[in-house]
XYZ file of C-alpha atoms in Angstrom:
275
model
C -10.887 -30.224 -4.451
C -11.777 -32.577 -6.630
C -9.090 -32.663 -9.155
C -5.276 -32.768 -7.436
C -3.391 -29.339 -7.981
C -0.924 -29.611 -10.349
C 2.899 -28.391 -9.227
C 3.351 -24.443 -8.893
C 3.454 -21.342 -6.838
C -0.462 -20.302 -6.023
C -0.932 -16.437 -4.391
C -3.973 -17.149 -2.387
C -5.650 -14.074 -1.376
C -6.612 -14.180 2.162
C -9.433 -11.819 4.534
C -8.204 -8.344 5.608
C -10.520 -8.425 8.940
C -13.593 -10.586 8.373
C -12.743 -14.212 8.258
C -16.334 -14.571 6.279
C -14.409 -12.882 3.185
C -12.338 -16.065 2.459
C -13.747 -17.518 -1.162
C -14.305 -21.065 -1.760
C -11.592 -21.368 -4.387
C -9.173 -19.861 -1.887
C -10.474 -22.266 0.867
C -10.064 -25.342 -1.520
C -6.705 -24.347 -2.931
C -5.415 -23.624 0.942
C -6.422 -27.486 1.712
C -5.334 -28.747 -1.328
C -1.561 -27.479 -0.981
C 1.598 -29.566 0.293
C 2.896 -26.212 2.128
C 2.122 -22.546 2.856
C 4.352 -20.114 2.416
C 3.149 -16.867 5.176
C 4.811 -13.415 6.802
C 3.620 -15.062 10.267
C 2.910 -18.619 10.959
C 0.604 -16.998 13.997
C -1.447 -15.458 11.798
C -2.080 -17.752 9.616
C -2.575 -20.572 11.607
C -5.400 -18.913 12.879
C -7.507 -18.935 9.782
C -6.289 -22.336 8.816
C -7.867 -23.325 12.125
C -10.809 -21.594 11.397
C -10.757 -23.525 8.264
C -10.220 -26.973 9.650
C -6.635 -26.748 7.673
C -4.048 -28.403 8.835
C -0.826 -27.530 6.350
C 2.882 -27.521 6.916
C 3.942 -23.713 6.965
C 6.840 -22.213 5.837
C 8.036 -18.243 6.853
C 8.290 -16.056 3.847
C 8.731 -12.285 4.008
C 10.947 -9.786 2.406
C 13.875 -10.341 4.800
C 13.769 -14.156 3.576
C 17.000 -15.550 3.016
C 17.914 -16.851 -0.472
C 18.005 -20.255 0.756
C 14.551 -19.780 2.178
C 13.601 -18.459 -1.380
C 15.227 -21.690 -3.285
C 13.492 -24.017 -0.566
C 10.107 -22.855 -1.817
C 10.868 -22.741 -5.084
C 12.264 -26.554 -5.085
C 8.937 -27.262 -3.451
C 6.669 -25.375 -6.053
C 8.576 -27.194 -8.830
C 7.366 -30.660 -7.837
C 4.163 -30.207 -5.785
C 1.869 -27.199 -5.528
C 2.693 -24.315 -2.575
C 0.754 -21.308 -1.598
C 1.957 -18.156 -0.541
C -0.118 -16.085 1.612
C 0.553 -12.511 3.033
C -0.835 -11.891 6.766
C -3.868 -10.360 5.238
C -5.518 -9.194 1.496
C -3.715 -10.181 -1.608
C 0.056 -11.110 -1.446
C 2.389 -8.816 -3.115
C -0.159 -5.616 -2.807
C 2.495 -3.722 -0.583
C 3.076 -7.530 1.240
C 5.881 -9.808 0.577
C 6.563 -12.046 -2.598
C 7.095 -10.383 -5.776
C 11.034 -11.780 -6.039
C 9.701 -15.119 -5.464
C 7.066 -14.726 -8.211
C 10.201 -13.282 -10.743
C 12.058 -16.379 -9.960
C 9.333 -18.711 -10.058
C 8.526 -17.530 -13.269
C 12.116 -17.278 -14.404
C 12.688 -20.792 -13.316
C 9.562 -21.914 -15.801
C 7.508 -22.742 -12.813
C 3.447 -22.364 -13.202
C 2.343 -19.575 -11.321
C -1.135 -19.344 -10.669
C -3.043 -16.230 -8.820
C -6.393 -16.835 -6.494
C -7.983 -13.348 -6.271
C -9.677 -11.912 -3.178
C -9.844 -9.038 -0.955
C -7.449 -6.170 -1.159
C -7.795 -3.018 1.270
C -6.881 -0.353 -1.037
C -9.826 -1.567 -3.740
C -11.995 -1.557 -0.385
C -11.066 1.898 0.553
C -11.713 2.997 -3.228
C -15.148 1.410 -3.046
C -16.035 3.441 0.141
C -14.273 6.794 -0.257
C -16.988 8.535 -2.950
C -13.792 9.780 -4.739
C -13.124 9.305 -8.766
C -12.210 5.486 -8.840
C -12.012 5.229 -12.764
C -8.407 6.148 -12.828
C -6.121 5.386 -9.449
C -2.416 5.281 -8.400
C -1.864 3.046 -5.572
C 1.234 3.950 -3.707
C 2.108 1.796 -0.887
C 3.284 3.169 2.537
C 4.138 7.021 2.915
C 7.485 7.899 4.073
C 7.720 8.227 7.785
C 10.140 11.087 7.572
C 8.133 14.543 6.958
C 10.856 15.570 4.281
C 10.425 12.131 2.093
C 6.851 12.403 2.595
C 6.199 15.742 0.927
C 8.587 14.655 -1.743
C 6.293 11.778 -2.682
C 3.056 13.865 -2.348
C 4.627 16.547 -4.641
C 6.110 14.244 -6.779
C 2.313 12.295 -7.525
C 0.563 15.272 -7.108
C 0.213 16.066 -10.638
C -0.771 12.743 -11.281
C -4.104 12.607 -13.245
C -5.561 10.192 -10.525
C -6.793 9.197 -7.538
C -4.044 8.433 -4.994
C -4.219 5.481 -2.493
C -1.733 5.171 0.331
C -1.433 2.629 3.489
C -1.147 4.595 6.883
C -0.762 3.537 10.345
C -2.946 5.227 13.111
C 0.299 7.148 15.104
C 1.422 8.532 11.787
C -2.263 9.696 10.246
C -2.418 13.255 11.953
C 1.200 13.869 10.034
C 0.347 12.513 7.132
C -3.132 14.498 7.061
C -0.834 17.577 7.598
C 1.535 16.810 5.004
C -1.750 15.906 1.866
C -3.061 19.505 3.477
C 0.453 21.867 2.568
C 1.304 20.232 -0.256
C -2.155 19.333 -2.544
C -3.807 21.994 -0.903
C -8.111 22.029 -1.971
C -7.740 18.504 -2.276
C -10.506 16.041 -1.059
C -9.367 12.724 1.254
C -11.329 10.096 2.663
C -9.627 7.993 5.851
C -10.736 4.117 5.891
C -9.835 2.136 8.495
C -10.772 -1.290 10.171
C -12.088 -2.305 6.846
C -14.350 -5.570 7.302
C -14.426 -5.519 10.881
C -16.955 -4.286 13.235
C -15.918 -0.706 13.688
C -15.261 -0.242 9.988
C -15.216 3.538 8.950
C -14.855 5.359 5.882
C -14.857 9.494 6.467
C -14.359 11.753 3.391
C -13.777 15.172 3.863
C -10.912 18.232 3.813
C -7.860 17.406 5.680
C -8.438 20.016 8.205
C -11.794 18.675 9.113
C -9.877 14.817 9.086
C -7.461 16.232 11.375
C -10.179 17.714 13.985
C -12.114 14.740 14.011
C -9.315 11.942 14.715
C -8.061 14.440 17.477
C -11.111 14.032 19.077
C -11.790 10.571 18.205
C -7.863 9.054 18.223
C -7.852 6.267 15.489
C -6.949 2.519 15.791
C -6.275 -0.107 13.405
C -4.859 0.044 10.045
C -5.423 2.943 7.258
C -6.059 3.457 3.966
C -5.777 7.347 2.919
C -7.489 8.082 -0.662
C -6.594 11.133 -2.373
C -8.837 12.621 -4.738
C -7.433 14.107 -8.467
C -5.941 17.025 -9.187
C -8.089 19.987 -10.925
C -6.832 20.607 -14.443
C -4.844 23.792 -12.817
C -3.552 21.410 -10.462
C -2.372 19.068 -12.569
C -0.966 21.595 -15.303
C 1.355 23.867 -13.095
C 2.168 21.428 -10.105
C 1.504 24.053 -7.940
C 4.994 25.061 -7.695
C 4.719 27.714 -4.705
C 3.211 24.489 -2.277
C 6.270 22.228 -3.894
C 8.720 24.908 -3.014
C 7.581 25.461 0.311
C 7.393 21.799 1.464
C 11.280 21.946 0.668
C 12.107 25.073 1.787
C 11.453 23.437 5.231
C 13.887 21.024 5.277
C 16.300 22.426 2.331
C 17.832 25.316 1.053
C 16.390 27.519 -1.588
C 18.791 26.017 -4.359
C 18.395 22.621 -2.972
C 14.812 23.280 -2.964
C 14.746 24.393 -6.675
C 16.740 21.640 -7.954
C 13.969 19.025 -5.810
C 11.045 20.873 -7.129
C 12.861 20.668 -10.779
C 13.306 17.354 -10.855
C 9.835 16.420 -10.167
C 8.498 18.800 -12.611
C 10.824 19.316 -15.111
C 10.946 23.174 -14.904
C 13.804 25.273 -14.960
C 15.812 25.178 -12.147
C 16.779 28.494 -12.063
C 13.755 30.274 -12.193
C 12.443 27.824 -9.611
C 15.481 29.057 -7.416
C 14.465 32.609 -7.651
C 10.767 31.917 -6.727
C 11.717 30.035 -3.776
C 13.901 33.106 -2.894
C 11.058 35.063 -2.789
C 8.978 32.720 -1.053
C 11.702 32.387 2.369
């Protein structure tokens, strides 16, 4: 960069697949900082090699010790330090918020260098409403927790965006079909790479497709918003049926009451009818 960077923490977005997506500003910042805090030095090292940049790298992830975070902050107070994730924008389902929080508390300048984000790329490809959306990170791995998250967010009048892995895709789609029936879903995978794909349809259609064509790569799930009736009544029966798979009627009623705010006794009566 023409002017030396001031001390501070620089949040730098990096490509999610295609290295050509690195911005000129991000390249300049990475070439001007004193050090780069990163999830995996091997992954970031490949990017730096591609850019012809040599910089000190410090491993930093959600499991980093307090000492490591303090060390990065101490450096950033005196010289420019970058934070990157393995791919995309740091802090978006990636490590970094604690570092940013502590930097701001210490009066250390924080500067964001914007760039790619898989969630946003998937939204632009899905063909689903994008004026209001809720990004909720990764769906839980366990069936009960996954159903509870979908049930909890299902009444939100917005498109839902989740990250997912290929081995769990079929289970996630099956849960969406059960807990949020009638919703349109998009599966976006290998974004910005050679075999980029975004398929939109019903969960059943997508399950059938990927049973015949096992997916690879990282995945973004985009779930269309509820209709008016769905938003108003939370599809109580679907919530209860999902909860009843792993819980007694009383427990299922309590869980759905927590999610919807409806009367637990009436929910319990309905749960008994559905069993």
